[in-house]
mmCIF file of C-alpha atoms in Angstrom:
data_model
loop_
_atom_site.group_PDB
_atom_site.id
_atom_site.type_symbol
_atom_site.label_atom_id
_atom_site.label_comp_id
_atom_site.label_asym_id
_atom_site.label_seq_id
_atom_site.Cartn_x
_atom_site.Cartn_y
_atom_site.Cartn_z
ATOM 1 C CA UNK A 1 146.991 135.366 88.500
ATOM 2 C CA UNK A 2 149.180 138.418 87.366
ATOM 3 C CA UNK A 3 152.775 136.895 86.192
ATOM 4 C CA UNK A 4 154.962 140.346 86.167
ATOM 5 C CA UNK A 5 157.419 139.511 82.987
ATOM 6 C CA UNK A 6 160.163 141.637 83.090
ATOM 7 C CA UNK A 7 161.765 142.423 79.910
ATOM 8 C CA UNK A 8 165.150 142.540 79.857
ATOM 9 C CA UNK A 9 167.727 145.742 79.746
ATOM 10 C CA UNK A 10 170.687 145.914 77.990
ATOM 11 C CA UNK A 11 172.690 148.599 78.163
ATOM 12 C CA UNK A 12 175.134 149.763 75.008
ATOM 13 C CA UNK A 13 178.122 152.058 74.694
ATOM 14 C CA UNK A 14 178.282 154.347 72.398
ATOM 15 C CA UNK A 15 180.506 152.339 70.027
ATOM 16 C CA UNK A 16 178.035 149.494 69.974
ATOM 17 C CA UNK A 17 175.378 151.552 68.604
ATOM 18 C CA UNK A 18 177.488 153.142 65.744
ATOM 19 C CA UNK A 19 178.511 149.389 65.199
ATOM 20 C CA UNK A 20 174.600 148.791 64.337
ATOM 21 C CA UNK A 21 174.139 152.013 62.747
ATOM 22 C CA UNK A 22 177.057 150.879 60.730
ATOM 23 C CA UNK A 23 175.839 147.639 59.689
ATOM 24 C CA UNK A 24 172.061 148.514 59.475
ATOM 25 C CA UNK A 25 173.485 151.360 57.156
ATOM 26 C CA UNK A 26 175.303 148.642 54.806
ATOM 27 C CA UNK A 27 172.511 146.980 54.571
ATOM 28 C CA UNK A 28 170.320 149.608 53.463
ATOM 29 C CA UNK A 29 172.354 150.482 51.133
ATOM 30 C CA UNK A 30 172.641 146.422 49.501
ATOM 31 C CA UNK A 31 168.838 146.536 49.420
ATOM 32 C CA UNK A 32 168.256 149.647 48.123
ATOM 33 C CA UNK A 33 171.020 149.258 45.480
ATOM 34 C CA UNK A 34 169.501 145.429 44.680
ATOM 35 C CA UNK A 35 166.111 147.176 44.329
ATOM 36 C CA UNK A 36 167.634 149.819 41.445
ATOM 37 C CA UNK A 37 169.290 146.713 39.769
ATOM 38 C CA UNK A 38 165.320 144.853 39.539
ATOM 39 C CA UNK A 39 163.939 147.715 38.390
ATOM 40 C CA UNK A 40 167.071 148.461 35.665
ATOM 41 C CA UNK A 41 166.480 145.083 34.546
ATOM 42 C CA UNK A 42 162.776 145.318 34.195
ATOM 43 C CA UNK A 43 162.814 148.636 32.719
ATOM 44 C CA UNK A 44 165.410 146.982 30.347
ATOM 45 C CA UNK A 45 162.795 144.239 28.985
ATOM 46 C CA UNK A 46 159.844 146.407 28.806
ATOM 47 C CA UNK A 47 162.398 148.684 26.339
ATOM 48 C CA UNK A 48 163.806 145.476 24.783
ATOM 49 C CA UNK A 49 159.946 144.068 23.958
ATOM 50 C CA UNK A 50 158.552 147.943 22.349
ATOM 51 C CA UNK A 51 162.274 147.303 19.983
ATOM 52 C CA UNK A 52 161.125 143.558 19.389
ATOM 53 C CA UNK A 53 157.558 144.739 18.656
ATOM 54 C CA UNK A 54 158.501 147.736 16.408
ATOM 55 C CA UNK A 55 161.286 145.140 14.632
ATOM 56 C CA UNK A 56 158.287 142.994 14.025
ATOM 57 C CA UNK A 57 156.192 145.415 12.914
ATOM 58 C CA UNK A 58 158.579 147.011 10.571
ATOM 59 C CA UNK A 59 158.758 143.553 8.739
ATOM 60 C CA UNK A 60 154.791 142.961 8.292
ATOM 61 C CA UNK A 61 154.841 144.360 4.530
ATOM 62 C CA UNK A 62 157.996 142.763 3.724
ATOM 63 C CA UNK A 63 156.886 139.263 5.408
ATOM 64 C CA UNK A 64 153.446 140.038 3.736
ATOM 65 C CA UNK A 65 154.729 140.399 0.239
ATOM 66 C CA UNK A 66 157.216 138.002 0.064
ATOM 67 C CA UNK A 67 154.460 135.217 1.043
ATOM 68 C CA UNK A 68 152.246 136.533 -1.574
ATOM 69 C CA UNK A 69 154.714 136.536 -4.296
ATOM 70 C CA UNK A 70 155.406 133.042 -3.083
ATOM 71 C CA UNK A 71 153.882 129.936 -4.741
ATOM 72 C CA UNK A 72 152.163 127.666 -1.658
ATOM 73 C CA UNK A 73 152.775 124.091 -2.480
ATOM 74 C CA UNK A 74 150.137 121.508 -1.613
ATOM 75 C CA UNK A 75 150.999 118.365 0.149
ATOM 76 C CA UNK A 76 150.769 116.567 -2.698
ATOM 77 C CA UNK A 77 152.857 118.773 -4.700
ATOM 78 C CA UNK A 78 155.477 118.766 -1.910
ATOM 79 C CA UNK A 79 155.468 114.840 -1.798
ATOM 80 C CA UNK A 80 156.262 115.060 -5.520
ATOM 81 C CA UNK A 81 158.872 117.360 -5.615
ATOM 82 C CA UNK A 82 160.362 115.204 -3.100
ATOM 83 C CA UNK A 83 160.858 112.298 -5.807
ATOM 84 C CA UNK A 84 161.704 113.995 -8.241
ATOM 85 C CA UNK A 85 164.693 114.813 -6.035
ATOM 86 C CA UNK A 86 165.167 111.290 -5.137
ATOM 87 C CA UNK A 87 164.870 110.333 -8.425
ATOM 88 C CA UNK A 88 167.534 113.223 -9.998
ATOM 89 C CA UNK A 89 170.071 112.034 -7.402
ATOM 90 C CA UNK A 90 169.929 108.425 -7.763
ATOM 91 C CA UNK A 91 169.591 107.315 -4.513
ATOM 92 C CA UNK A 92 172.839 109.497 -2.810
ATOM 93 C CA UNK A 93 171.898 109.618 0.793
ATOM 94 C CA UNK A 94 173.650 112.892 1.947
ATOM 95 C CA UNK A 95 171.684 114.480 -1.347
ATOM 96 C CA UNK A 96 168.859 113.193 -0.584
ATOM 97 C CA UNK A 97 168.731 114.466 2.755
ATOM 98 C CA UNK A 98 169.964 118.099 1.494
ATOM 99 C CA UNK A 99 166.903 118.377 -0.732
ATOM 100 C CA UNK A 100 164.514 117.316 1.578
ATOM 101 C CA UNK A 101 166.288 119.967 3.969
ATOM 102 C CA UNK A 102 165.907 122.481 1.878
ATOM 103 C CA UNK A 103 161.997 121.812 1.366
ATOM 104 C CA UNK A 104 161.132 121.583 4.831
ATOM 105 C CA UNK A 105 163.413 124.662 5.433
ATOM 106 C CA UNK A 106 161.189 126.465 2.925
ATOM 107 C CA UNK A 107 158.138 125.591 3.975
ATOM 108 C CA UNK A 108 159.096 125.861 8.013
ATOM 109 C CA UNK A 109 159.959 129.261 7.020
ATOM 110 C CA UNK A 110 156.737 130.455 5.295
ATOM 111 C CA UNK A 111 154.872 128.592 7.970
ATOM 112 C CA UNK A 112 156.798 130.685 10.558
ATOM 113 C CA UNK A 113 155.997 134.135 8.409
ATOM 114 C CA UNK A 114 152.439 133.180 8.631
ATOM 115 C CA UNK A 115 152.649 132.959 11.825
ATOM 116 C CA UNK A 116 154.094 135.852 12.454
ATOM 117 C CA UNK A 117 152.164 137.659 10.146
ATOM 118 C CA UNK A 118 148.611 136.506 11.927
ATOM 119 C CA UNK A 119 150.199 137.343 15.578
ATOM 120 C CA UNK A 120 150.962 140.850 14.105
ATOM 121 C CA UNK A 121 147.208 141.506 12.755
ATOM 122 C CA UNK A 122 145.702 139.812 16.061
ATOM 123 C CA UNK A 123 147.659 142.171 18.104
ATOM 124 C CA UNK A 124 146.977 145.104 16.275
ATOM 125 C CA UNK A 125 143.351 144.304 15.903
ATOM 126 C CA UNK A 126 142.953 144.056 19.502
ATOM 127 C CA UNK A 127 144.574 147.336 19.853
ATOM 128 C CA UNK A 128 142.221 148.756 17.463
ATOM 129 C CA UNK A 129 139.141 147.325 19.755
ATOM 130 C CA UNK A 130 140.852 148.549 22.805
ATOM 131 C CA UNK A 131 141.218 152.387 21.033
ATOM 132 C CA UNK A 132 138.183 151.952 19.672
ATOM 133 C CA UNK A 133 136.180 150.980 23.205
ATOM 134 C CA UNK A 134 138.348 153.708 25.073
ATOM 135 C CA UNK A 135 136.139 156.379 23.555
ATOM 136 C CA UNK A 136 139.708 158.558 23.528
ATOM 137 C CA UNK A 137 140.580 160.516 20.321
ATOM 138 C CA UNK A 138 144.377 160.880 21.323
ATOM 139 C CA UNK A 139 144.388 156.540 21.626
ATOM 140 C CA UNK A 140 142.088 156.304 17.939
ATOM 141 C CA UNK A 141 144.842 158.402 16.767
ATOM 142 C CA UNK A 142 147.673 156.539 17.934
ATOM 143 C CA UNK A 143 145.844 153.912 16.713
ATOM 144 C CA UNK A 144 145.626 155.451 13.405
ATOM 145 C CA UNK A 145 149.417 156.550 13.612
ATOM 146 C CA UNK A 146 150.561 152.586 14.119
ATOM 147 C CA UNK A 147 148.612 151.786 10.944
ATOM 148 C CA UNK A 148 150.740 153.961 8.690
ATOM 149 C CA UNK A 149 153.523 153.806 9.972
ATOM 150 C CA UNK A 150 153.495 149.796 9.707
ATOM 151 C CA UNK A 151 150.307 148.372 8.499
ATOM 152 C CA UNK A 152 149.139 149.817 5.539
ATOM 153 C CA UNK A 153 150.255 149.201 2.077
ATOM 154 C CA UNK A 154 151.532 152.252 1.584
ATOM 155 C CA UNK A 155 154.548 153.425 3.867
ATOM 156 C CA UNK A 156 154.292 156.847 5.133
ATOM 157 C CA UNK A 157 156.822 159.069 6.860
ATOM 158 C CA UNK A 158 156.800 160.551 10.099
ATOM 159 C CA UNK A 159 156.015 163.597 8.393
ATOM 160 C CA UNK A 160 153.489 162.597 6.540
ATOM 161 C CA UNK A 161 151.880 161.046 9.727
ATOM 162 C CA UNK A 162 152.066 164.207 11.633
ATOM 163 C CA UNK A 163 150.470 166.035 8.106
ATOM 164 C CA UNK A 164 147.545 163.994 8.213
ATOM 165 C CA UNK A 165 147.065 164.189 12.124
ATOM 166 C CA UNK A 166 147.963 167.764 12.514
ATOM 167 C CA UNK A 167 150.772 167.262 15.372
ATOM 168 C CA UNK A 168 154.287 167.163 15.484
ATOM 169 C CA UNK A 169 156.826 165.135 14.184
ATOM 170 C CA UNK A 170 157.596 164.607 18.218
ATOM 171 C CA UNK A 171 154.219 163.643 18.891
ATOM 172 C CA UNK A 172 154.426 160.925 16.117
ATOM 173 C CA UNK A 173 157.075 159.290 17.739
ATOM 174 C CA UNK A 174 156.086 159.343 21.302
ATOM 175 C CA UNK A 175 152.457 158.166 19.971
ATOM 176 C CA UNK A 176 154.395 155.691 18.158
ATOM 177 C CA UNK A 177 156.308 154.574 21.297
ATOM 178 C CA UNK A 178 153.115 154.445 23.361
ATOM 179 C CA UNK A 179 151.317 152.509 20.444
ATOM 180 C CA UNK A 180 154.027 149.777 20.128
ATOM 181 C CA UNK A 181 154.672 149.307 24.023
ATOM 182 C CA UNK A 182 150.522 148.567 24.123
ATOM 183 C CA UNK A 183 151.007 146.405 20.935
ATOM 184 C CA UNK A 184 154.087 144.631 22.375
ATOM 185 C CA UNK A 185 151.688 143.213 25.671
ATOM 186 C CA UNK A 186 149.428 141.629 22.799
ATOM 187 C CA UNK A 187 152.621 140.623 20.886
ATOM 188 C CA UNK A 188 154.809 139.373 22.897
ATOM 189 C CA UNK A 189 152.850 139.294 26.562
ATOM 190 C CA UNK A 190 153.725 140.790 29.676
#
């Protein structure tokens, strides 16, 4: 059994169609110009996470020395430092609470740098690996490049980097901005 559907025809005046062309136009342009706005944003916190990442690494030997010139207190030590505060204070509450503030401040904050500082040689040591695997002299170098620039004791210029590699000065810093974008998905994450 044949069933003959017939689809309907509309017919439109010329005014109708620039109507649709008109709106269809508008709307092309909303999506297209919401589309530039996702991709701004993105390209925004990729650049915000290779700043983060290079802020980061820029601290390592700072964060590094300060925690070894620091003296780490044991838990016992930190108990008794604790009453000898009590014990200075006499029992004052709002002291009380000030000095133990200030202990647990100090020791949140060198348990944060710690942190921080382990994240930092994970990342980077995965970076290495991944150089390393990739079999590529330009990504070894980069490699190499990070690691003056940030990880070794001794600081070196950009112009000492680009000495010792035999490039540019501009190479440096794009191989620098390559390295720490790479670092930053170990870092920080995607």
């Amino acid at each position: 059994m044949a069933t003959d559907k017939k689809i309907p025809m509309y017919v439109l005046t010329q005014e109708q169609i620039n109507q649709i062309a008109a709106v269809a136009g508008k709307e092309a342009v909303q999506t297209f110009r919401a589309e530039q706005v996702k991709a701004e944003k993105k390209r925004a916190r990729e650049e915000n996470k290779v700043k983060k990442t290079k802020k980061m690494l820029s601290s390592y030997r700072r964060m590094k020395a300060t925690l070894s010139d620091e003296a780490e207190f044991t838990e016992e030590e930190k108990v008794e430092l604790r009453w000898k505060f009590i014990q200075d204070l006499m029992g004052t509450k709002e002291a009380v609470s000030k000095s133990e503030r200030v202990i647990q401040d100090g020791e949140k904050r060198r348990q944060e740098d710690l942190y921080c500082i382990y994240r930092i040689e994970k990342a980077t040591e995965m970076y290495r690996e991944e150089c390393e695997r990739s079999g590529s002299e330009e990504a070894k170098r980069r490699y190499r490049e990070l690691s003056m620039m940030y990880l070794e004791d001794r600081e070196y210029s950009v112009q000492e980097i680009s000495q010792v590699e035999k490039v540019s000065d501009k190479t440096v810093y794009k191989d620098l901005g390559i390295a720490c974008g790479i670092v930053a998905v170990y870092l920080l994450g995607i």
